[in-house]
Coordinates of C-alpha atoms in Angstrom, one line a residue:
Chain A
X1 CA 0.2 16.5 41.0
X2 CA -1.1 17.1 37.5
X3 CA -1.0 19.9 34.9
X4 CA -3.5 20.6 32.2
X5 CA -2.1 20.5 28.7
X6 CA -3.4 20.0 25.2
X7 CA -3.3 16.6 23.3
X8 CA -0.8 18.2 20.9
X9 CA 1.4 19.3 23.7
X10 CA 1.2 15.9 25.3
X11 CA 2.4 14.3 22.1
X12 CA 5.2 16.8 21.9
X13 CA 6.3 16.0 25.4
X14 CA 6.3 12.3 24.7
X15 CA 8.5 12.8 21.7
X16 CA 10.8 15.2 23.5
X17 CA 11.2 12.9 26.5
X18 CA 11.9 9.8 24.4
X19 CA 14.3 11.6 22.1
X20 CA 16.2 12.7 25.2
X21 CA 16.1 9.3 26.8
X22 CA 17.2 7.2 23.9
X23 CA 19.6 8.2 21.1
X24 CA 18.2 5.6 18.8
X25 CA 14.8 7.5 18.6
X26 CA 14.4 9.6 15.4
X27 CA 11.5 11.5 14.0
X28 CA 10.8 11.9 10.3
X29 CA 8.0 13.1 8.1
X30 CA 6.8 15.9 5.9
X31 CA 7.3 19.3 7.5
X32 CA 8.1 17.9 10.9
X33 CA 11.5 19.7 11.2
X34 CA 11.8 23.3 10.0
X35 CA 8.0 23.9 10.0
X36 CA 7.4 22.1 13.4
X37 CA 4.8 19.8 11.9
X38 CA 1.7 20.3 9.9
X39 CA -0.3 20.2 13.2
X40 CA 2.6 21.6 15.3
X41 CA 3.1 18.4 17.2
X42 CA 6.9 18.4 16.5
X43 CA 7.4 22.1 17.2
X44 CA 10.9 22.8 18.6
X45 CA 12.2 19.3 18.2
X46 CA 14.6 19.9 15.3
X47 CA 16.1 22.9 17.1
X48 CA 16.6 20.8 20.2
X49 CA 17.7 17.5 18.7
X50 CA 19.2 18.5 15.3
X51 CA 18.6 17.5 11.7
X52 CA 20.2 14.1 12.0
X53 CA 17.4 13.0 14.3
X54 CA 14.5 15.1 13.3
X55 CA 14.3 14.9 9.5
X56 CA 12.1 16.5 6.9
X57 CA 11.2 14.3 4.0
X58 CA 9.9 14.8 0.5
X59 CA 6.4 13.8 -0.3
X60 CA 7.0 10.0 -0.6
X61 CA 4.9 8.2 1.9
X62 CA 5.7 4.7 0.8
X63 CA 9.5 5.3 0.8
X64 CA 9.3 7.2 4.1
X65 CA 7.6 4.3 5.9
X66 CA 9.8 1.8 4.1
X67 CA 12.9 3.7 5.3
X68 CA 11.3 3.6 8.8
X69 CA 11.0 -0.2 8.5
X70 CA 14.6 -0.6 7.5
X71 CA 15.9 1.8 10.1
X72 CA 13.9 -0.1 12.7
X73 CA 15.3 -3.4 11.6
X74 CA 18.8 -1.9 11.8
X75 CA 18.8 -0.5 15.3
X76 CA 16.8 2.8 15.3
X77 CA 13.4 3.5 16.9
X78 CA 11.9 5.7 14.2
X79 CA 8.8 7.7 14.7
X80 CA 7.4 8.5 11.3
X81 CA 4.8 11.2 10.9
X82 CA 2.3 10.9 8.1
X83 CA 0.6 14.2 7.6
X84 CA -2.8 12.5 7.7
X85 CA -4.2 9.0 7.7
X86 CA -5.4 9.6 4.2
X87 CA -1.9 9.5 2.8
X88 CA -1.2 6.3 4.7
X89 CA -2.9 4.6 1.8
X90 CA 0.2 5.4 -0.3
X91 CA 2.2 3.5 2.2
X92 CA 0.0 0.5 2.7
X93 CA 2.4 -1.8 1.0
X94 CA 5.1 -1.0 3.5
X95 CA 2.8 -1.0 6.5
X96 CA 1.0 -4.3 5.7
X97 CA 3.5 -6.3 3.6
X98 CA 6.7 -5.2 5.3
X99 CA 6.3 -3.6 8.7
X100 CA 3.6 -6.0 9.9
X101 CA 5.1 -9.2 8.5
X102 CA 8.9 -9.0 9.0
X103 CA 8.9 -10.4 12.6
X104 CA 6.7 -13.4 11.9
X105 CA 7.9 -14.0 8.3
X106 CA 11.5 -14.2 9.4
X107 CA 10.6 -16.5 12.3
X108 CA 11.2 -14.0 15.0
X109 CA 14.8 -13.2 14.0
X110 CA 14.0 -9.5 13.8
X111 CA 11.7 -6.9 15.5
X112 CA 10.3 -3.7 13.9
X113 CA 10.2 -1.0 16.6
X114 CA 8.6 1.5 14.3
X115 CA 5.9 4.0 15.2
X116 CA 3.8 5.6 12.5
X117 CA 1.8 8.6 13.7
X118 CA -1.1 10.1 11.7
X119 CA -4.2 12.2 12.4
X120 CA -7.4 10.8 11.0
X121 CA -11.0 11.8 10.8
X122 CA -13.1 14.5 9.3
X123 CA -15.6 17.2 10.2
X124 CA -13.6 20.1 8.8
X125 CA -15.1 20.4 5.3
X126 CA -12.0 18.8 3.7
X127 CA -14.0 16.4 1.5
X128 CA -13.7 12.7 0.9
X129 CA -10.0 12.1 0.5
X130 CA -8.8 14.2 3.4
X131 CA -11.3 12.9 6.0
X132 CA -10.8 9.2 6.3
X133 CA -11.1 7.2 9.5
X134 CA -9.1 4.0 9.4
X135 CA -9.6 2.3 12.8
X136 CA -10.9 -0.8 11.0
X137 CA -8.4 -0.8 8.2
X138 CA -5.4 -0.9 10.5
X139 CA -6.9 -3.0 13.3
X140 CA -7.6 -5.7 10.7
X141 CA -3.9 -6.4 10.2
X142 CA -2.1 -8.9 12.5
X143 CA 1.4 -7.9 13.2
X144 CA 0.5 -4.2 13.7
X145 CA -0.4 -2.6 17.0
X146 CA -3.0 0.2 16.8
X147 CA -3.5 3.0 19.3
X148 CA -6.3 5.6 19.2
X149 CA -6.0 7.8 22.3
X150 CA -8.6 10.4 23.0
X151 CA -7.1 12.3 25.9
X152 CA -3.8 14.0 26.5
X153 CA -2.5 11.7 29.2
X154 CA -3.3 8.6 27.0
X155 CA -1.7 10.3 24.0
X156 CA 1.5 10.9 25.9
X157 CA 1.5 7.6 27.8
X158 CA 0.7 5.4 24.8
X159 CA 3.2 7.2 22.5
X160 CA 5.9 6.6 25.0
X161 CA 5.0 3.0 25.3
X162 CA 4.8 2.7 21.5
X163 CA 8.3 4.1 21.1
X164 CA 9.7 1.8 23.7
X165 CA 8.0 -1.2 22.3
X166 CA 9.3 -3.7 19.8
X167 CA 6.5 -4.0 17.3
X168 CA 5.2 -1.6 14.6
X169 CA 2.5 0.8 15.9
X170 CA -0.1 2.7 14.0
X171 CA -0.7 5.7 16.2
X172 CA -4.1 7.2 15.3
X173 CA -4.5 10.8 16.4
X174 CA -7.3 13.2 15.4
X175 CA -7.3 16.7 14.1
X176 CA -10.3 17.4 16.3
X177 CA -8.4 16.3 19.4
X178 CA -5.2 18.2 19.1
X179 CA -6.6 21.2 20.9
X180 CA -8.4 19.5 23.8
X181 CA -7.0 19.9 27.2
X182 CA -6.6 17.3 29.9
X183 CA -4.5 16.4 33.0
X184 CA -1.1 14.8 32.7
X185 CA 1.4 14.0 35.5
X186 CA 4.0 16.6 36.5
X187 CA 7.2 16.3 34.5
X188 CA 9.2 15.2 37.5
X189 CA 6.8 12.4 38.3
X190 CA 7.6 8.8 37.2
X191 CA 7.3 8.0 33.5
X192 CA 3.6 7.9 32.9
X193 CA 3.5 5.1 30.4
X194 CA 0.1 3.7 29.4
X195 CA 0.1 0.1 28.5
X196 CA -1.5 -1.2 25.2
X197 CA -4.5 -3.4 25.6
X198 CA -6.0 -1.5 28.6
X199 CA -9.4 0.2 28.1
X200 CA -10.5 2.8 30.5
X201 CA -14.0 3.4 31.9
X202 CA -14.5 7.2 31.5
X203 CA -17.8 7.2 33.2
X204 CA -19.2 4.4 35.2
X205 CA -22.9 3.5 34.6
X206 CA -25.5 0.8 34.8
X207 CA -28.0 1.2 32.0
X208 CA -26.0 0.9 28.8
X209 CA -22.3 0.6 27.7
X210 CA -21.1 3.1 25.2
X211 CA -17.7 2.4 23.5
X212 CA -16.3 5.4 21.6
X213 CA -13.2 5.2 19.4
X214 CA -10.7 8.1 18.9
X215 CA -12.6 11.4 18.8
X216 CA -15.8 9.5 19.2
X217 CA -14.7 8.6 22.7
X218 CA -15.0 12.2 23.6
X219 CA -18.4 12.4 21.8
X220 CA -19.5 9.3 23.7
X221 CA -18.5 10.8 27.0
X222 CA -20.4 14.1 26.3
X223 CA -23.4 12.0 25.3
X224 CA -23.1 10.2 28.6
X225 CA -23.2 13.4 30.5
X226 CA -26.2 14.6 28.5
X227 CA -28.0 11.3 29.0
X228 CA -27.6 11.6 32.7
X229 CA -28.6 15.2 32.9
X230 CA -31.5 15.2 30.5
X231 CA -32.8 11.6 30.4
X232 CA -31.9 10.1 33.7
X233 CA -29.9 7.4 31.9
X234 CA -26.7 6.2 33.5
X235 CA -24.4 5.2 30.7
X236 CA -21.1 3.5 31.2
X237 CA -18.7 5.1 28.8
X238 CA -15.6 3.1 27.8
X239 CA -12.6 4.4 25.8
X240 CA -10.6 1.3 24.5
X241 CA -7.5 3.5 23.9
X242 CA -5.9 0.8 21.8
X243 CA -7.6 -1.3 19.1
X244 CA -4.8 -3.8 18.8
X245 CA -4.4 -5.2 21.3
X246 CA -8.0 -4.7 22.4
X247 CA -9.1 -4.9 26.0
X248 CA -12.2 -6.9 25.2
X249 CA -12.5 -8.1 28.8
X250 CA -13.3 -4.7 30.2
X251 CA -16.0 -4.2 27.5
X252 CA -17.5 -7.6 28.0
X253 CA -17.6 -7.2 31.8
X254 CA -19.4 -4.0 31.4
X255 CA -21.9 -5.3 28.9
X256 CA -22.6 -8.3 31.1
X257 CA -23.8 -5.8 33.7
X258 CA -25.6 -3.3 31.5
X259 CA -26.8 -5.8 28.9
X260 CA -26.7 -3.2 26.1
X261 CA -23.9 -1.9 23.9
X262 CA -23.6 1.1 21.7
X263 CA -20.4 1.5 19.7
X264 CA -19.6 5.0 18.3
X265 CA -17.1 5.3 15.5
X266 CA -16.4 7.9 12.8
X267 CA -15.6 5.3 10.2
X268 CA -17.8 3.6 7.7
X269 CA -20.3 0.9 9.0
X270 CA -19.5 -2.1 6.7
X271 CA -16.5 -3.8 8.1
X272 CA -16.0 -1.0 10.6
X273 CA -14.4 -1.5 14.0
X274 CA -17.9 -1.4 15.5
X275 CA -18.9 -4.4 13.4
X276 CA -15.9 -6.3 14.8
X277 CA -16.7 -5.3 18.3
X278 CA -20.3 -6.3 17.9
X279 CA -19.3 -9.7 16.8
X280 CA -16.7 -10.1 19.6
X281 CA -19.0 -8.9 22.3
X282 CA -22.0 -10.9 21.1
X283 CA -20.0 -14.1 21.0
X284 CA -19.4 -13.6 24.7
X285 CA -22.7 -12.1 25.9
X286 CA -25.4 -13.4 23.6
X287 CA -27.6 -14.9 26.2
X288 CA -27.5 -11.8 28.4
X289 CA -28.0 -9.1 25.9
X290 CA -31.3 -7.1 26.2
X291 CA -30.9 -5.6 22.7
X292 CA -28.7 -6.1 19.6
X293 CA -25.5 -4.2 19.6
X294 CA -26.1 -0.8 18.1
X295 CA -23.5 1.0 16.0
X296 CA -23.4 4.7 15.5
X297 CA -21.0 5.3 12.6
X298 CA -20.0 7.6 9.9
X299 CA -22.4 7.5 7.0
X300 CA -21.7 4.9 4.3
X301 CA -20.7 7.6 1.7
X302 CA -17.6 9.4 0.5
X303 CA -17.6 12.3 2.9
X304 CA -19.1 15.4 1.2
X305 CA -17.9 19.0 1.4
X306 CA -21.2 20.8 1.9
X307 CA -21.7 21.7 5.6
X308 CA -25.2 20.2 5.9
X309 CA -24.1 17.0 4.2
X310 CA -21.0 16.6 6.3
X311 CA -22.9 17.2 9.5
X312 CA -25.3 14.5 8.5
X313 CA -22.5 12.1 7.8
X314 CA -20.4 12.4 11.0
X315 CA -21.8 11.2 14.4
X316 CA -22.4 13.8 17.1
X317 CA -23.7 13.7 20.7
X318 CA -27.3 14.0 19.6
X319 CA -26.9 10.9 17.4
X320 CA -25.4 8.9 20.2
X321 CA -28.2 10.1 22.6
X322 CA -30.8 9.0 20.1
X323 CA -29.1 5.6 19.6
X324 CA -29.0 5.0 23.4
X325 CA -32.6 5.9 23.9
X326 CA -33.5 3.6 21.0
X327 CA -31.6 0.8 22.5
X328 CA -33.2 1.3 25.9
X329 CA -36.7 1.3 24.3
X330 CA -36.1 -2.2 22.8
X331 CA -37.8 -4.5 25.3
Chain B
X1 CA 37.3 -11.7 -17.0
X2 CA 40.8 -11.2 -18.2
X3 CA 41.0 -7.4 -17.5
X4 CA 40.6 -7.8 -13.8
X5 CA 43.5 -9.0 -11.7
X6 CA 42.9 -12.4 -10.0
X7 CA 42.8 -12.2 -6.3
X8 CA 45.2 -14.5 -4.4
X9 CA 44.4 -18.2 -5.1
X10 CA 43.0 -18.9 -1.6
X11 CA 40.4 -16.1 -2.0
X12 CA 39.6 -16.9 -5.6
X13 CA 39.1 -20.6 -4.8
X14 CA 36.7 -19.6 -1.9
X15 CA 34.7 -17.5 -4.4
X16 CA 34.6 -20.4 -6.8
X17 CA 33.5 -22.8 -4.0
X18 CA 30.7 -20.3 -3.0
X19 CA 29.5 -20.1 -6.6
X20 CA 29.6 -23.9 -6.9
X21 CA 27.6 -24.3 -3.8
X22 CA 24.9 -21.9 -5.1
X23 CA 24.7 -23.6 -8.4
X24 CA 24.5 -27.0 -6.8
X25 CA 21.9 -25.8 -4.3
X26 CA 19.7 -24.2 -6.9
X27 CA 19.8 -27.2 -9.2
X28 CA 18.7 -29.4 -6.3
X29 CA 16.0 -27.0 -5.2
X30 CA 14.6 -27.1 -8.7
X31 CA 14.4 -30.9 -8.6
X32 CA 12.7 -30.8 -5.2
X33 CA 10.2 -28.2 -6.4
X34 CA 9.3 -30.4 -9.4
X35 CA 8.9 -33.3 -7.1
X36 CA 6.5 -31.3 -4.9
X37 CA 8.7 -31.1 -1.8
X38 CA 9.1 -27.4 -2.1
X39 CA 5.8 -25.5 -2.6
X40 CA 4.8 -21.9 -3.5
X41 CA 7.0 -19.9 -5.7
X42 CA 10.7 -20.7 -6.4
X43 CA 13.1 -18.2 -7.8
X44 CA 16.5 -19.5 -8.7
X45 CA 19.8 -17.6 -8.9
X46 CA 21.1 -19.8 -11.7
X47 CA 23.3 -17.5 -13.9
X48 CA 23.6 -14.9 -11.1
X49 CA 26.2 -16.7 -9.0
X50 CA 28.9 -14.3 -10.0
X51 CA 26.8 -11.2 -9.3
X52 CA 25.8 -12.4 -5.9
X53 CA 29.1 -13.8 -4.7
X54 CA 31.2 -11.0 -6.2
X55 CA 29.0 -8.3 -4.5
X56 CA 28.7 -10.0 -1.1
X57 CA 32.4 -10.5 -1.0
X58 CA 32.9 -6.8 -1.5
X59 CA 31.0 -6.1 1.8
X60 CA 32.2 -6.1 5.4
X61 CA 30.6 -8.6 7.7
X62 CA 28.7 -5.7 9.4
X63 CA 27.3 -4.2 6.1
X64 CA 23.6 -5.2 5.9
X65 CA 22.2 -6.7 2.7
X66 CA 18.7 -7.2 1.4
X67 CA 17.4 -8.8 -1.8
X68 CA 14.2 -9.6 -3.6
X69 CA 12.3 -12.9 -3.4
X70 CA 15.2 -14.5 -5.2
X71 CA 17.0 -15.0 -1.9
X72 CA 18.5 -18.4 -1.4
X73 CA 21.9 -17.6 -2.9
X74 CA 22.3 -14.4 -0.9
X75 CA 21.9 -16.3 2.3
X76 CA 24.4 -18.9 1.2
X77 CA 26.8 -16.3 0.1
X78 CA 26.6 -14.7 3.5
X79 CA 27.5 -18.0 5.1
X80 CA 24.2 -19.3 6.1
X81 CA 24.0 -23.0 6.9
X82 CA 22.7 -24.7 3.7
X83 CA 20.7 -27.2 5.7
X84 CA 18.8 -24.4 7.4
X85 CA 18.2 -22.7 4.0
X86 CA 16.9 -25.9 2.5
X87 CA 14.8 -26.6 5.6
X88 CA 13.2 -23.2 5.1
X89 CA 12.4 -24.2 1.5
X90 CA 10.8 -27.4 2.7
X91 CA 8.8 -25.4 5.3
X92 CA 10.4 -27.2 8.3
X93 CA 10.8 -26.0 11.9
X94 CA 14.6 -25.9 11.6
X95 CA 14.4 -23.5 8.6
X96 CA 16.1 -20.1 9.1
X97 CA 12.7 -18.6 9.5
X98 CA 11.0 -21.5 11.3
X99 CA 9.2 -22.4 8.1
X100 CA 7.3 -19.1 8.2
X101 CA 8.8 -17.5 5.2
X102 CA 9.7 -20.0 2.6
X103 CA 11.8 -19.4 -0.6
X104 CA 10.9 -15.8 -1.0
X105 CA 11.5 -14.7 2.6
X106 CA 14.8 -16.3 3.6
X107 CA 16.7 -14.2 6.1
X108 CA 19.7 -14.7 8.4
X109 CA 19.9 -11.7 10.6
X110 CA 23.0 -12.8 12.5
X111 CA 24.9 -12.8 9.2
X112 CA 23.5 -9.4 8.1
X113 CA 21.2 -10.9 5.4
X114 CA 17.9 -9.1 6.2
X115 CA 15.7 -10.8 3.6
X116 CA 14.3 -12.1 1.3
X117 CA 11.2 -9.9 0.5
X118 CA 8.2 -10.8 -1.7
X119 CA 7.1 -7.5 -3.1
X120 CA 9.0 -6.3 -6.2
X121 CA 10.9 -3.3 -5.2
X122 CA 9.5 -3.3 -1.6
X123 CA 12.9 -3.8 0.0
X124 CA 14.5 -0.8 -1.7
X125 CA 13.4 1.8 0.8
X126 CA 14.1 -0.7 3.6
X127 CA 17.7 -1.1 2.5
X128 CA 18.0 2.7 2.4
X129 CA 16.7 2.6 6.0
X130 CA 19.6 0.4 7.0
X131 CA 21.9 3.1 5.7
X132 CA 20.0 5.7 7.6
X133 CA 20.4 3.8 10.8
X134 CA 24.2 3.5 10.2
X135 CA 24.4 7.3 9.7
X136 CA 22.4 8.2 12.8
X137 CA 24.2 5.7 15.0
X138 CA 27.6 6.9 13.8
X139 CA 28.6 3.6 12.1
X140 CA 30.3 3.5 8.7
X141 CA 28.3 0.5 7.4
X142 CA 27.1 0.5 3.8
X143 CA 23.9 -1.2 2.9
X144 CA 23.5 -3.2 -0.3
X145 CA 20.2 -3.7 -2.1
X146 CA 20.0 -6.4 -4.8
X147 CA 17.2 -6.2 -7.3
X148 CA 16.2 -6.8 -10.9
X149 CA 15.6 -4.4 -13.8
X150 CA 11.9 -5.1 -13.4
X151 CA 11.9 -3.5 -10.0
X152 CA 13.3 -0.3 -11.5
X153 CA 9.9 0.3 -13.0
X154 CA 8.2 0.5 -9.6
X155 CA 7.5 3.9 -8.0
X156 CA 9.4 2.7 -4.9
X157 CA 12.6 2.7 -7.0
X158 CA 12.2 6.4 -7.9
X159 CA 11.1 7.4 -4.4
X160 CA 13.9 5.5 -2.8
X161 CA 16.7 6.8 -5.0
X162 CA 15.4 10.3 -4.7
X163 CA 15.4 10.1 -0.9
X164 CA 18.8 8.4 -0.7
X165 CA 20.4 11.0 -2.9
X166 CA 18.7 13.9 -0.9
X167 CA 20.0 12.5 2.4
X168 CA 23.3 11.2 1.2
X169 CA 22.7 7.7 2.4
X170 CA 25.5 5.1 2.2
X171 CA 23.6 2.5 0.1
X172 CA 24.6 0.7 -3.0
X173 CA 21.7 -0.2 -5.3
X174 CA 22.8 -3.3 -7.3
X175 CA 20.5 -3.9 -10.3
X176 CA 20.9 -7.2 -12.1
X177 CA 19.8 -6.4 -15.6
X178 CA 18.8 -9.6 -17.4
X179 CA 18.9 -8.0 -20.8
X180 CA 17.6 -11.0 -22.7
X181 CA 13.9 -10.2 -22.8
X182 CA 11.7 -13.3 -23.1
X183 CA 10.2 -13.6 -26.6
X184 CA 6.7 -13.2 -25.4
X185 CA 7.3 -9.9 -23.5
X186 CA 5.8 -7.1 -25.7
X187 CA 7.9 -3.9 -26.1
X188 CA 5.3 -1.8 -24.3
X189 CA 6.0 -3.8 -21.1
X190 CA 9.7 -3.1 -20.8
X191 CA 11.6 -0.1 -22.1
X192 CA 14.0 -1.2 -24.8
X193 CA 16.7 1.3 -24.0
X194 CA 16.4 0.7 -20.2
X195 CA 19.4 2.6 -19.1
X196 CA 19.4 2.4 -15.4
X197 CA 22.5 4.5 -15.1
X198 CA 20.8 7.4 -16.9
X199 CA 17.8 7.2 -14.6
X200 CA 20.0 7.1 -11.5
X201 CA 22.1 10.0 -12.8
X202 CA 18.9 11.9 -13.3
X203 CA 18.3 11.6 -9.6
X204 CA 21.8 12.6 -8.6
X205 CA 23.2 9.1 -8.1
X206 CA 26.5 8.0 -9.8
X207 CA 26.6 4.6 -11.3
X208 CA 28.8 2.0 -12.9
X209 CA 28.0 -1.0 -15.1
X210 CA 29.7 -4.3 -14.9
X211 CA 29.6 -7.8 -16.4
X212 CA 27.3 -9.7 -14.1
X213 CA 28.7 -13.0 -15.3
X214 CA 32.3 -12.1 -14.3
X215 CA 32.8 -12.4 -10.6
X216 CA 36.0 -10.4 -10.7
X217 CA 34.4 -7.5 -12.6
X218 CA 31.4 -7.6 -10.2
X219 CA 33.6 -7.6 -7.1
X220 CA 35.9 -4.8 -8.3
X221 CA 33.0 -2.6 -9.4
X222 CA 30.9 -3.2 -6.2
X223 CA 33.9 -2.8 -4.0
X224 CA 34.6 0.6 -5.6
X225 CA 30.9 1.6 -5.2
X226 CA 30.9 0.4 -1.6
X227 CA 34.1 2.3 -0.8
X228 CA 32.6 5.5 -2.3
X229 CA 29.4 5.1 -0.4
X230 CA 31.3 4.4 2.8
X231 CA 33.7 7.3 2.6
X232 CA 31.7 9.9 0.8
X233 CA 28.4 9.0 2.5
X234 CA 26.4 8.9 -0.8
X235 CA 24.3 6.3 -2.6
X236 CA 25.6 4.5 -5.7
X237 CA 24.1 2.4 -8.4
X238 CA 25.7 -0.6 -10.0
X239 CA 24.2 -2.3 -13.0
X240 CA 25.3 -5.9 -13.4
X241 CA 24.4 -7.2 -16.9
X242 CA 23.7 -10.9 -17.0
X243 CA 21.9 -13.5 -19.1
X244 CA 19.7 -16.2 -17.7
X245 CA 21.6 -18.9 -19.5
X246 CA 25.0 -17.5 -18.6
X247 CA 27.7 -19.7 -17.2
X248 CA 29.0 -17.4 -14.5
X249 CA 31.3 -20.0 -12.9
X250 CA 33.5 -21.6 -15.5
X251 CA 35.3 -18.4 -16.5
X252 CA 36.8 -18.1 -13.0
X253 CA 37.8 -21.7 -12.9
X254 CA 39.5 -21.3 -16.2
X255 CA 41.4 -18.3 -15.0
X256 CA 42.5 -20.0 -11.9
X257 CA 43.6 -23.0 -13.9
X258 CA 45.5 -20.8 -16.3
X259 CA 47.3 -19.2 -13.3
X260 CA 48.3 -22.7 -12.1
X261 CA 46.1 -22.4 -9.0
X262 CA 43.5 -25.0 -9.8
X263 CA 44.3 -28.4 -11.3
X264 CA 41.6 -30.7 -12.6
X265 CA 41.6 -32.8 -9.4
X266 CA 41.2 -29.7 -7.2
X267 CA 38.4 -28.5 -9.4
X268 CA 36.6 -31.8 -9.3
X269 CA 37.1 -31.9 -5.5
X270 CA 35.4 -28.5 -5.2
X271 CA 32.5 -29.6 -7.2
X272 CA 32.2 -32.8 -5.2
X273 CA 32.3 -30.8 -2.0
X274 CA 29.5 -28.5 -3.2
X275 CA 27.3 -31.5 -4.1
X276 CA 28.0 -33.2 -0.8
X277 CA 27.1 -30.0 1.1
X278 CA 23.8 -29.9 -0.7
X279 CA 23.2 -33.6 -0.1
X280 CA 23.7 -33.0 3.6
X281 CA 21.5 -30.0 3.5
X282 CA 18.6 -32.0 1.9
X283 CA 19.1 -34.8 4.5
X284 CA 19.0 -32.2 7.3
X285 CA 15.9 -30.5 5.9
X286 CA 14.0 -33.8 5.4
X287 CA 14.8 -34.9 8.9
X288 CA 13.5 -31.6 10.4
X289 CA 10.0 -31.7 11.7
X290 CA 7.1 -29.6 10.3
X291 CA 6.2 -26.7 12.6
X292 CA 3.7 -27.5 15.3
X293 CA 0.3 -25.7 14.7
X294 CA 0.4 -24.9 18.4
X295 CA 3.1 -22.3 17.4
X296 CA 0.9 -20.6 14.9
X297 CA 0.7 -17.4 17.0
X298 CA 4.4 -17.2 17.8
X299 CA 6.1 -14.0 16.7
X300 CA 2.8 -12.2 16.3
X301 CA 1.8 -9.5 18.8
X302 CA -1.5 -10.2 20.7
X303 CA -4.8 -8.9 19.4

């Protein structure tokens, strides 16, 4: 049996269930306690679990993440909320030089069971420094795990897995996904954990493989529906759900059948995750590809404020449909 | 040195032995570095033996400790096997970190020494995080962060002290202030009147200053700070003033001798034992194999 809830509610349920299950889980971040979270994800948690375990912090991203690293090393399972991925840049030293390295650098003596959640992405007229998409930035770093769920059930299942895991996780949410509804298992069902490194085929198809990341997984799926309805093109739409580890096998198996790949991401093209995926897939499928891997990405510019400019800079269903039709016309 | 009471001879002699081991170890590490057996960067604790031993001896076994990239002596003071520390410096498989960390990233988690971190000031919020864990888990542990006065210029210093004070975290920040600025450091690089206690006080953190070359003064001062942190659940700052060329060991030996608790033969025996321990450590390290490249991906989550 399933219920339909929002992505935001799914995250809240995951946090509530894990806070209940394990006294070493704590939540900290700016406005997560008294205010219930800038995006309301942590609403009600401080009332239920108290101020020891759900902590409001000052605006000190690097120190907040660093304290999360230390707390994780010393026996807690901290879930740090960064208000947006944009402010994660202030904590990159702790994320890359400390969280990601401690386990390997100390020869396996320690683990860092830290989760750092943050919404990323643009499309809300917030300008260039409040709209970043950092799939590629975080997926670049060995030692980190990176999740980018697009549906409520995956948000809940991956967040639970992340909290129970032993390695630092960058948990990429999206402001444009918090309100979307989707099915999750009934609360009295077994724990619905989603494993890292397992992509999901959202829509089976034969003509082309479309991989969409984070909110672009939703855009890719919608494009798939439109391609079937309006252009008689059967796209196979895959949502990787996690970028590190990446389920490359599912994507390669699909591309071996369809012989065409379109990657959809909101981030910048140079060094984007699509570029990495193109390289990884081409290495494995070169002889069978019917067209070069096509990437639909955010425009290679600092994201502008004006509506017409922002619209031109962020991929939408129409852009994906155009790209697929282009790829299918390459003979 | 003379103002502080001498602990009972057995304890004071152990402190002396611990400082002698560090001195001997660091001298030998320096030789191996010059000879090319140790690579990368090497930061020695010569002159800081009293600060390190005095502060570590003020902790309980369960109190976690973190330091900067100047980390060998902290591991030794916590009781790490000198052979495994030396093997780590030589990048061998039997090093404490399997040769993965080297000099700047020594750690001995079993003994509560949680690194050994390469970024100046980077371990400060991490150490505050140890204290946070103690609080949430209902333990009365106190965390100790060693750092130098240079790290106090980092933003992380201010962010961490602010947060530790706001949350009343039981962490002692121990700043080793090497007040002798090198001749070539221009004044605009380093505040002349760098009063760390003033800065800490400005963020709501009480502090004390001690003589970093006097192990008794360090121990008494850090013990008091640790006790206040533990019972009042608040951060503290201790500034240990040192000089790079200081002899932090002889004053204790002289006080022990004056108290009739260390005759010249006993002193010589302690020094010999330290040198022998370091000789054994070097032999162990040289006999340890280099890590197998097949283990390159150990301790790294899959991609």
